[in-house]
XYZ file of C-alpha atoms in Angstrom:
734
model
C 76.106 28.800 78.688
C 75.038 25.356 80.079
C 72.869 25.185 82.939
C 73.897 25.196 86.567
C 73.152 25.907 90.072
C 74.621 28.695 92.504
C 74.377 29.030 95.827
C 74.326 32.736 96.879
C 74.178 34.314 100.643
C 71.915 36.996 100.226
C 72.902 40.342 102.462
C 69.978 42.331 103.974
C 66.748 40.545 104.068
C 64.695 40.810 107.516
C 61.123 39.781 106.338
C 59.088 37.982 103.750
C 58.674 40.949 101.449
C 62.314 41.085 101.594
C 62.619 37.270 99.811
C 59.898 38.302 97.656
C 61.750 41.346 96.080
C 65.206 39.124 96.002
C 63.023 36.158 94.122
C 61.598 38.786 91.624
C 64.920 40.538 90.947
C 66.680 37.124 90.086
C 64.178 36.213 88.304
C 64.253 38.830 85.471
C 67.410 37.714 84.606
C 67.855 36.287 81.284
C 67.704 32.392 81.849
C 66.934 31.929 85.449
C 64.754 28.649 85.503
C 64.572 28.598 88.812
C 65.133 30.346 92.273
C 64.730 29.565 95.756
C 65.569 31.786 98.491
C 65.438 31.019 101.878
C 64.913 33.892 105.140
C 66.229 31.735 107.895
C 69.590 30.783 106.114
C 69.768 34.097 104.223
C 70.836 31.559 100.944
C 69.119 31.863 97.664
C 69.724 28.994 94.987
C 69.396 29.590 91.211
C 69.499 27.482 88.454
C 69.517 28.034 84.550
C 71.896 29.145 82.057
C 72.587 32.354 83.201
C 75.098 34.846 83.829
C 76.177 35.404 87.799
C 77.663 38.672 87.314
C 73.863 39.813 85.880
C 72.249 37.914 89.336
C 74.421 40.005 91.598
C 73.807 43.549 89.858
C 69.991 42.673 90.001
C 70.310 42.037 93.346
C 72.158 44.677 94.260
C 69.764 46.720 92.020
C 66.863 45.682 94.427
C 68.528 47.242 97.280
C 69.884 44.236 99.000
C 73.612 42.546 98.494
C 74.972 39.717 98.106
C 78.458 38.309 99.687
C 81.769 38.639 97.202
C 84.883 37.879 98.017
C 87.827 39.656 95.849
C 91.048 37.908 95.167
C 94.315 38.808 93.315
C 96.407 36.311 91.585
C 99.813 36.259 90.148
C 100.387 34.199 87.143
C 103.405 33.846 85.251
C 102.221 34.416 81.567
C 102.811 36.303 78.093
C 100.821 38.651 77.035
C 98.755 36.935 74.505
C 98.009 34.226 76.535
C 95.410 36.219 78.541
C 92.301 35.228 76.733
C 93.430 31.515 77.395
C 93.496 32.401 81.121
C 90.345 34.553 81.519
C 88.611 31.314 79.478
C 89.748 29.137 82.239
C 88.613 30.957 85.148
C 84.794 31.189 83.053
C 83.625 29.092 85.821
C 80.966 28.249 88.132
C 81.702 30.846 91.224
C 83.622 33.544 89.084
C 81.276 36.504 88.737
C 83.850 38.728 87.084
C 87.767 38.433 86.043
C 90.339 40.798 84.838
C 93.989 40.364 83.942
C 96.206 42.945 83.368
C 98.739 41.924 80.713
C 101.845 44.478 81.687
C 101.862 42.884 85.081
C 100.100 39.619 85.435
C 97.964 40.303 87.822
C 94.466 38.691 87.809
C 91.636 39.763 89.631
C 88.784 38.136 90.397
C 85.312 38.692 92.207
C 83.786 35.017 93.628
C 80.720 33.756 95.024
C 83.033 32.499 98.195
C 79.725 29.593 98.449
C 80.740 27.872 95.086
C 84.608 28.498 94.853
C 87.622 29.326 96.758
C 90.905 31.189 95.986
C 92.238 28.029 96.286
C 89.995 26.103 93.912
C 91.519 28.801 91.338
C 95.298 28.406 92.282
C 94.896 24.462 91.319
C 92.756 25.583 88.615
C 95.695 27.905 87.267
C 98.699 25.900 88.637
C 100.439 25.354 85.273
C 101.065 29.246 85.134
C 102.028 29.407 88.456
C 99.463 31.143 90.050
C 100.018 32.618 93.465
C 97.435 33.589 95.675
C 98.283 37.635 96.617
C 97.322 38.767 100.024
C 97.996 42.285 99.872
C 99.817 45.014 97.544
C 103.116 44.177 99.022
C 102.561 40.416 97.938
C 101.909 41.591 94.878
C 105.115 44.166 94.180
C 107.011 41.070 95.580
C 105.689 38.705 93.613
C 106.719 40.694 90.446
C 110.156 41.407 91.794
C 110.749 37.498 92.536
C 109.395 36.820 88.683
C 111.761 39.722 87.440
C 114.503 38.431 89.900
C 114.487 34.922 88.588
C 114.859 36.529 84.832
C 117.994 38.723 86.183
C 119.618 34.954 87.749
C 119.122 33.606 84.191
C 120.443 36.184 82.097
C 123.930 36.769 84.601
C 123.890 32.667 83.810
C 123.520 33.357 80.420
C 126.053 36.337 80.127
C 128.803 34.227 81.932
C 128.969 30.977 79.864
C 128.054 32.567 76.519
C 130.957 34.130 75.984
C 132.896 31.137 76.866
C 130.690 29.380 74.207
C 131.782 31.464 71.446
C 135.357 31.688 72.699
C 135.490 27.750 72.297
C 133.130 27.662 69.143
C 135.321 30.309 67.146
C 138.777 28.921 67.982
C 137.359 25.112 66.891
C 136.950 23.533 70.156
C 133.479 22.866 69.235
C 133.137 19.922 72.537
C 133.692 22.631 74.839
C 131.331 25.185 73.144
C 128.679 22.528 73.842
C 129.438 22.098 77.467
C 129.320 25.599 78.197
C 126.075 26.083 76.291
C 124.211 23.353 78.412
C 123.884 25.679 81.219
C 122.536 28.231 78.664
C 120.301 26.476 77.086
C 118.980 24.274 79.990
C 119.088 26.568 82.932
C 118.531 30.039 81.432
C 116.061 28.399 78.277
C 114.381 26.688 80.830
C 111.561 29.385 81.160
C 110.914 29.502 77.294
C 110.604 25.287 77.556
C 108.373 25.079 80.282
C 106.289 27.577 78.642
C 106.103 26.038 75.382
C 105.167 22.968 77.196
C 101.876 24.503 78.979
C 101.472 26.124 75.536
C 101.482 22.730 73.794
C 99.191 21.134 76.554
C 96.458 23.833 76.295
C 96.612 22.885 72.340
C 98.168 26.821 71.780
C 101.038 28.448 70.676
C 102.831 31.804 71.925
C 106.256 33.285 71.967
C 107.910 30.997 74.282
C 106.791 28.415 71.378
C 109.378 30.309 68.777
C 111.812 30.977 71.215
C 111.946 26.980 72.320
C 111.593 26.189 68.809
C 113.965 28.267 67.308
C 116.535 27.478 70.090
C 116.021 23.439 70.270
C 116.264 23.467 66.527
C 119.639 25.010 66.769
C 120.862 23.467 69.608
C 119.805 19.851 68.944
C 121.039 20.078 65.331
C 124.022 20.855 66.416
C 124.366 17.742 68.798
C 123.805 16.159 66.159
C 126.435 17.502 64.246
C 129.029 17.429 66.832
C 128.914 13.721 66.927
C 128.854 13.133 63.177
C 131.266 16.186 62.508
C 129.254 18.637 60.638
C 128.470 22.625 61.115
C 127.341 23.776 64.673
C 125.239 26.518 65.914
C 126.117 26.527 69.534
C 126.866 30.092 69.323
C 123.633 31.018 67.609
C 121.840 28.775 70.190
C 123.545 30.830 73.226
C 123.360 34.304 72.188
C 119.338 33.480 70.806
C 118.405 32.868 74.464
C 120.992 35.482 76.174
C 119.542 38.381 73.863
C 115.715 37.210 74.438
C 116.343 37.065 78.150
C 118.521 40.579 78.202
C 115.531 42.111 76.324
C 112.719 40.118 77.999
C 114.514 41.740 81.812
C 114.398 44.982 80.298
C 111.127 44.873 79.411
C 109.834 43.373 82.714
C 111.580 46.023 84.493
C 110.441 49.118 82.622
C 106.994 48.148 82.854
C 107.342 47.462 86.476
C 109.113 51.022 87.402
C 106.697 53.130 85.076
C 103.228 51.220 85.365
C 102.953 49.834 88.845
C 101.772 53.139 91.615
C 102.306 52.349 95.270
C 99.929 53.772 97.442
C 102.406 56.512 99.582
C 103.394 55.261 103.026
C 102.778 57.996 105.880
C 102.405 58.156 109.804
C 99.683 59.957 111.598
C 99.766 61.835 115.030
C 96.427 60.941 116.654
C 94.591 63.697 119.199
C 95.704 61.385 122.058
C 99.610 62.418 121.101
C 100.125 58.817 119.648
C 101.831 58.766 116.657
C 100.996 55.550 114.193
C 100.980 54.261 111.047
C 98.471 55.799 108.532
C 97.231 51.768 108.134
C 96.263 51.537 111.725
C 93.929 55.119 111.730
C 90.737 53.945 112.141
C 87.039 55.814 111.006
C 85.783 58.146 113.704
C 89.559 58.904 115.081
C 91.138 62.665 115.153
C 94.224 63.191 113.411
C 96.504 66.153 114.154
C 97.944 67.963 110.792
C 100.805 70.736 111.358
C 101.822 73.246 108.788
C 103.973 71.810 106.229
C 102.790 67.842 106.668
C 101.365 65.744 104.543
C 97.742 64.593 105.031
C 97.312 61.016 105.882
C 93.807 60.401 105.815
C 90.744 61.473 104.413
C 87.834 62.933 106.777
C 86.487 66.694 107.212
C 87.954 68.960 109.386
C 87.294 68.657 113.155
C 89.052 72.076 114.603
C 91.189 74.842 113.024
C 91.807 76.243 109.447
C 94.251 75.990 106.980
C 95.398 76.090 103.107
C 95.841 72.674 101.485
C 97.630 72.141 98.315
C 95.377 69.221 96.294
C 96.735 69.681 93.701
C 98.401 65.785 93.359
C 94.567 65.041 92.858
C 93.461 68.233 90.957
C 96.225 69.559 88.873
C 95.263 72.656 90.302
C 98.511 74.164 92.711
C 96.341 77.744 94.336
C 96.278 76.349 97.989
C 92.459 76.146 99.079
C 91.092 77.606 102.427
C 89.812 74.709 104.656
C 87.754 75.116 108.018
C 85.433 73.509 109.888
C 83.190 71.126 108.598
C 85.442 71.282 104.937
C 86.192 67.742 102.953
C 89.912 66.796 103.330
C 91.542 64.014 100.964
C 94.722 62.480 102.553
C 97.988 62.822 100.166
C 97.341 66.557 99.887
C 99.672 68.960 101.662
C 98.886 71.781 104.322
C 100.854 74.552 103.395
C 100.284 76.608 106.581
C 97.798 76.316 109.538
C 96.932 73.947 111.948
C 93.906 70.743 111.447
C 92.303 68.573 113.298
C 90.618 65.835 110.847
C 87.737 63.862 112.088
C 88.856 60.418 110.193
C 85.991 59.751 107.866
C 87.669 56.522 105.791
C 90.060 53.920 106.263
C 93.198 54.452 104.742
C 92.961 51.327 102.142
C 89.416 53.195 101.284
C 90.502 56.631 100.321
C 90.378 58.421 97.536
C 94.130 58.018 96.655
C 94.167 54.195 97.428
C 91.209 54.203 95.150
C 93.069 56.173 92.548
C 96.248 54.047 92.849
C 93.935 50.927 92.289
C 92.724 52.152 89.260
C 95.783 52.653 87.764
C 97.271 49.279 88.385
C 94.101 47.816 87.122
C 94.213 49.735 84.510
C 95.369 47.296 81.567
C 92.250 44.765 82.845
C 90.086 46.812 80.527
C 88.634 44.474 77.370
C 88.267 47.157 74.767
C 87.214 46.508 71.491
C 90.357 46.809 69.969
C 92.135 44.249 72.187
C 89.540 41.742 71.809
C 90.524 41.571 67.757
C 94.233 41.784 68.329
C 93.397 38.728 71.005
C 91.668 37.062 68.138
C 94.393 37.627 65.520
C 97.326 36.587 67.921
C 95.549 33.261 68.107
C 96.725 32.875 64.409
C 100.179 35.110 64.781
C 102.222 32.133 66.373
C 100.666 29.139 63.842
C 101.560 31.427 61.005
C 104.819 32.110 61.655
C 105.727 28.437 62.057
C 104.129 27.658 58.877
C 106.400 30.817 57.331
C 109.622 29.362 59.148
C 108.827 25.599 57.341
C 107.985 27.117 53.897
C 111.169 29.295 54.229
C 113.241 26.293 55.079
C 111.765 24.295 52.399
C 112.370 27.137 49.666
C 116.160 27.827 50.873
C 117.135 23.851 50.775
C 116.678 23.895 47.378
C 118.913 26.427 46.465
C 121.743 26.927 49.586
C 123.283 23.936 51.959
C 121.081 22.821 55.027
C 122.754 24.652 57.420
C 121.940 27.856 55.617
C 118.738 26.934 55.027
C 117.695 25.519 58.701
C 119.380 29.477 60.336
C 116.892 31.231 57.855
C 114.341 29.491 59.719
C 115.450 29.921 62.870
C 115.906 33.316 62.285
C 111.946 33.831 61.108
C 110.789 31.607 64.152
C 113.199 34.163 66.547
C 112.400 37.677 65.077
C 108.671 37.324 65.598
C 107.204 38.993 68.595
C 103.443 38.349 69.492
C 104.388 39.571 72.692
C 104.347 43.588 70.882
C 100.591 43.059 70.051
C 99.700 41.826 73.684
C 101.072 44.678 75.527
C 100.074 47.355 72.598
C 96.252 47.881 74.023
C 96.825 47.513 77.645
C 100.141 49.304 78.200
C 98.109 52.016 75.884
C 95.044 52.077 78.242
C 96.933 52.261 81.821
C 98.860 55.704 80.274
C 95.984 57.486 79.651
C 93.975 56.120 82.692
C 97.384 57.220 85.159
C 97.415 60.597 82.934
C 93.877 60.987 83.678
C 94.394 59.998 86.885
C 97.011 63.232 87.678
C 93.956 64.954 86.957
C 92.203 63.351 89.900
C 89.985 61.364 87.444
C 88.983 57.506 88.382
C 88.832 55.252 85.684
C 87.332 52.040 87.161
C 86.431 50.585 84.112
C 88.825 51.209 81.111
C 86.029 50.233 78.584
C 84.161 53.436 79.653
C 87.194 55.705 78.416
C 87.121 53.880 75.379
C 83.570 54.500 74.803
C 83.566 57.945 75.375
C 84.482 59.115 72.355
C 81.395 57.768 71.010
C 78.833 59.599 73.438
C 76.195 61.161 71.822
C 73.996 63.133 74.532
C 75.227 64.524 77.748
C 72.748 64.121 80.895
C 74.092 66.110 84.075
C 72.206 65.778 87.508
C 71.536 68.922 89.149
C 71.389 69.201 92.734
C 75.035 68.566 93.625
C 76.106 67.927 90.165
C 75.686 71.301 88.155
C 74.782 72.953 90.833
C 76.866 73.198 95.172
C 74.410 71.341 96.852
C 74.716 74.052 99.692
C 70.515 74.187 99.503
C 68.994 76.681 101.114
C 64.935 76.320 101.867
C 63.177 79.408 102.206
C 59.722 79.153 104.577
C 57.282 80.193 102.002
C 53.646 79.411 104.017
C 53.514 78.006 107.703
C 50.448 77.346 108.997
C 51.711 76.263 112.614
C 55.230 77.482 113.606
C 55.862 74.017 115.495
C 55.962 72.484 112.082
C 59.342 74.168 110.841
C 61.047 72.504 114.141
C 59.329 69.257 113.492
C 60.354 69.141 109.740
C 63.707 69.954 111.066
C 64.072 66.859 113.615
C 62.925 64.435 110.946
C 65.333 65.646 108.217
C 67.707 65.409 110.097
C 67.905 61.651 109.585
C 68.060 62.312 105.968
C 71.288 62.898 104.024
C 70.000 63.881 101.313
C 70.897 68.155 100.225
C 67.263 69.158 100.656
C 66.762 67.202 103.754
C 69.968 69.214 105.412
C 68.583 72.349 104.033
C 65.639 72.027 106.259
C 66.926 70.761 109.475
C 69.701 73.544 109.310
C 66.139 75.565 109.862
C 65.860 74.683 113.522
C 67.897 73.048 116.520
C 65.540 72.246 118.942
C 65.867 68.401 119.369
C 62.764 66.426 119.334
C 61.898 62.497 119.508
C 61.789 60.765 115.998
C 60.881 57.211 115.329
C 59.732 54.836 112.240
C 62.374 57.108 109.679
C 61.714 56.188 106.203
C 63.134 57.669 103.145
C 61.569 57.584 99.353
C 64.212 57.754 96.892
C 63.746 61.144 94.905
C 60.409 61.747 96.816
C 60.564 62.845 100.399
C 60.563 61.210 103.766
C 58.081 59.814 106.328
C 58.230 59.335 110.260
C 56.604 60.310 113.442
C 57.948 63.296 115.089
C 56.839 63.877 118.948
C 53.560 61.352 118.422
C 52.584 63.409 114.914
C 52.794 61.335 111.640
C 55.035 63.633 109.280
C 55.457 63.847 105.507
C 57.622 65.928 103.929
C 58.323 65.514 100.336
C 57.319 67.251 96.645
C 54.163 68.493 95.766
C 53.379 65.285 93.428
C 54.446 63.373 96.262
C 52.331 64.963 98.773
C 49.298 65.314 96.549
C 49.189 61.862 96.798
C 49.372 60.670 100.069
C 47.813 63.711 101.783
C 43.941 65.400 101.679
C 45.158 68.582 100.597
C 48.751 70.698 99.237
C 49.890 74.195 99.047
C 52.289 76.117 96.975
C 55.646 75.379 97.198
C 58.118 73.211 96.307
C 58.373 71.157 99.622
C 55.597 70.711 101.258
C 55.068 69.779 105.335
C 52.247 67.581 105.416
C 51.273 66.842 109.484
C 48.783 64.019 110.701
C 47.318 64.492 107.202
C 47.175 68.373 106.890
C 49.818 70.544 105.127
C 51.338 72.770 107.565
C 54.254 74.407 105.995
C 55.999 75.259 102.393
C 59.148 76.039 101.227
C 60.915 77.535 98.146
C 64.633 75.714 97.374
C 67.364 77.156 96.373
C 70.738 76.615 95.031
C 74.096 78.039 93.470
C 75.316 76.950 90.188
C 79.037 75.432 90.281
C 81.697 78.146 89.321
C 82.781 77.198 85.113
C 79.402 75.248 84.496
C 78.542 77.936 81.740
C 81.381 77.872 80.168
C 81.341 74.059 79.991
C 78.009 73.501 78.583
C 78.454 76.340 75.914
C 81.522 74.118 74.938
C 79.561 70.685 75.049
C 76.543 71.784 73.324
C 79.010 72.441 69.997
C 78.743 68.604 69.633
C 76.676 66.856 71.755
C 72.892 67.133 72.892
C 73.042 68.421 76.283
C 70.431 68.428 78.915
C 69.650 68.649 82.918
C 67.565 65.607 84.704
C 66.450 66.591 88.411
C 64.108 65.003 90.958
C 63.863 69.075 91.847
C 60.461 69.999 90.748
C 60.958 73.591 91.675
C 60.971 76.607 89.705
C 64.345 77.209 90.140
C 64.989 74.258 88.107
C 63.178 76.102 85.254
C 65.094 79.376 85.694
C 68.483 77.092 85.839
C 67.721 75.845 82.117
C 67.674 79.140 81.172
C 70.172 80.636 82.463
C 72.486 77.792 80.869
C 70.211 77.458 77.866
C 69.574 73.731 78.191
C 66.279 71.758 78.062
C 65.487 70.816 81.864
C 63.360 67.927 82.851
C 62.192 68.240 86.237
C 60.354 66.130 89.004
C 61.949 62.913 87.776
C 62.000 59.521 90.430
C 65.143 57.850 90.335
C 63.978 55.342 88.234
C 62.445 58.003 85.348
C 66.096 59.164 85.330
C 67.321 55.795 84.265
C 64.787 55.254 81.830
C 65.771 58.949 80.311
C 69.169 57.693 80.168
C 68.062 54.288 78.668
C 65.975 56.062 75.695
C 68.665 58.190 74.778
C 71.555 56.493 72.178
C 75.121 56.536 73.907
C 73.999 58.893 76.680
C 77.021 59.748 79.193
C 75.165 60.587 82.655
C 77.164 62.839 85.303
C 75.263 62.553 89.276
C 76.543 62.687 92.702
C 73.811 61.207 94.897
C 72.291 57.998 95.810
C 69.092 58.485 94.137
C 71.704 58.779 90.974
C 73.056 55.455 91.082
C 70.497 53.878 88.734
C 70.870 56.616 86.247
C 74.608 56.006 86.362
C 74.554 52.561 86.009
C 72.299 52.264 82.671
C 74.682 55.128 81.288
C 76.927 54.172 77.826
C 79.449 56.049 80.299
C 78.357 56.891 83.790
C 80.270 59.404 85.695
C 80.165 60.123 89.652
C 81.888 63.000 91.201
C 84.367 62.565 94.055
C 82.091 64.690 96.300
C 79.078 62.301 95.676
C 77.627 59.541 97.569
C 79.583 55.860 97.656
C 76.616 54.436 96.370
C 76.935 56.494 93.031
C 80.792 56.137 93.267
C 80.389 52.557 92.708
C 78.109 52.729 90.274
C 80.298 54.984 87.876
C 82.725 53.697 85.373
C 84.392 57.068 86.041
C 85.022 58.978 89.139
C 85.640 62.668 88.069
C 87.323 65.137 91.032
C 84.743 67.987 89.077
C 82.780 69.202 86.137
C 85.466 70.212 84.227
C 87.259 66.508 84.042
C 84.363 65.362 81.563
C 86.409 67.405 78.893
C 89.635 65.940 80.147
C 87.807 62.232 79.667
C 86.570 62.948 75.951
C 89.780 64.227 75.294
C 91.076 61.012 76.661
C 89.168 58.578 74.894
C 90.600 60.124 71.479
C 94.042 60.127 72.874
C 93.549 56.335 73.930
C 92.385 55.456 70.646
C 94.946 57.179 68.453
C 98.088 55.211 71.112
C 96.237 51.894 70.902
C 96.329 52.190 66.889
C 100.152 53.681 66.672
C 101.527 50.818 69.024
C 99.663 48.232 66.928
C 100.956 49.924 63.503
C 104.267 49.680 65.194
C 103.968 46.065 66.409
C 102.578 44.901 62.978
C 104.605 46.812 60.980
C 108.120 45.780 62.789
C 106.851 42.045 62.059
C 105.939 42.816 58.168
C 109.283 44.092 57.662
C 111.845 41.668 59.974
C 110.005 38.432 58.892
C 110.815 38.788 55.551
C 114.263 40.003 56.116
C 115.000 37.233 58.376
C 113.430 34.720 55.473
C 116.573 35.647 53.952
C 114.447 38.256 50.937
C 117.737 40.335 50.968
C 120.592 37.540 50.625
C 123.031 37.818 50.188
C 122.954 41.703 50.247
C 121.633 41.362 53.695
C 121.219 38.537 55.986
C 119.654 38.482 59.956
C 121.786 35.514 62.250
C 119.212 34.183 64.702
C 120.916 35.611 67.127
C 120.279 38.868 66.271
C 117.165 37.926 65.082
C 116.334 37.144 68.550
C 117.397 40.740 69.974
C 115.218 42.403 67.257
C 112.292 40.891 68.680
C 112.845 41.843 72.180
C 113.696 45.079 71.206
C 109.758 45.378 69.675
C 108.061 44.775 73.013
C 111.402 47.457 74.399
C 109.767 49.613 71.923
C 106.421 49.578 72.765
C 106.692 49.955 76.077
C 108.386 52.949 75.722
C 106.443 54.633 73.032
C 103.161 53.640 75.412
C 104.820 56.027 78.173
C 106.823 58.641 76.666
C 104.791 59.531 73.701
C 104.042 63.418 73.609
């Protein structure tokens, strides 16, 4: 990496301490040589040979954010050109980039202070890059490209029969005339692609097609003047067959790989019916029996039974009452619900799931990187084989036949099938998991899951339901419980919610501060309150008392509580199964006796009383550890894990940190099983793609001649069928 400068807009700074924290977080990144953070402007200027994504991640770990912009571009490129495109956008201002080879959608996260979407469109102009502002625009772009292929195919299909008729009746001048629109119009995309590859000093499928077509057509045009053998039929059929195969392949991939967010309307409590996209957080939506829920939210009023099989795979309806969370696209079997909207339509769970499926092909898994390197040499090797074939046969057979053998070699080879083998396999496996309620945010995590050696669970909200109960043990001052409840109402932690439920008395609360994994502090009715674990209280109060959670008022312990929880259904069976192949343990911030009892009940080691940082250190100390959690205090451990999994019921922060978001603990078995299936699917696709070329290239080169001979036009058809076969096998393999 060369030395560079980046200007970042930091979000969340409000004092000199913030500046110091942000500065230190950036300085931790490898390659940083200079950092200047300005509180007044909110900007940070960074110098060195660093990776921008590491800087952004470090700032976010420190509790601040960096202004970024996510953009999506549609590019016209063959799958084997993916490494070249990703290399082209590896520039200053680009934080991350992913290209879905199956759909041609390039997703980028950028620093808008350094680069714009227009800059990137200009950088990729030779690939016909177009900015997409929405999923609708994305679909329109894909359809437009597909329609262009259809129009080209129609022209080729109309004129090629005329070329054949005049070729076989000996009217070669008319065969030439009617071949012109086939070669020039229908074949233009391949010549443009070959020119683009030549400019980039690369070779691809377009290179092979354009070489084979132009060689046959130009040779025929010259012989038309000289009176020699012509192949206008072969050149026209070659374009037509390649177009037919590629159009069908594009159609199949579009129809079975691109998933859309379902479109619904919503009935507001005001009586107005609007598009679900127009519903805002805080609105109340009415859903009646037999209707689909258009939004994510919580039940505000009414009761009903909901079929959530679209997300969980379980067809048994679940009863929902006031306060229960509900998810968009599930179905109200019977009842009546008033739903308080908690997420906009574009941020619903189903929308996230759809985005994960559509972005699945962007995963840069290990096998794909190996294949990308192989593809770099594939086309030059085929061209070399074609040249060698020509010279060998030129010494044995007439020039025209030797030329046909070499053209057939160019026409039959298909690097596209190799380029599609991995992204299609990833996409299919991600889509299968999505039907079980699992969002795979990073495809490489799915590949890595089969290498996991230890599995670490968070306790509260993960192993247990998180519906904690706080039981008073010692109460010196009766008002302590009411004061503690008032302070804990400002906390989203399950322990805080449990304590807050002990009293409904309203009190004045100020200066609330939460110490992640430790406790809370604030002023209640003029008194200083500190609530937390025993160790935390011992460090900050004069005395302590027995209990899991201690309440300290004005420096003196006044009350303590025991915290109890309920183990989720099926956890014992799941852990017993996982223990057969993995080292399983529980890491929790809970230091209560309940954590010890839980470990004995489940037969696993429990490491308790951990802070968020200590959980992360534990994960890092284990080889290839998978961590499963749900809370804000789990986010760091989830991020540090070899494979990090967040539960759908968890906090948004933990879900953002997770490689995978699962709807339940049972999904862990699906994820691990899916990892092994993914590897098998990729290897099968690659075996087919390599094997197909390994068999047909020698046949096209004439190894079976004169017993069997593969003309160039049928070699082109065989090439198209290779990609179609990989596509169909990826989606319909059992």
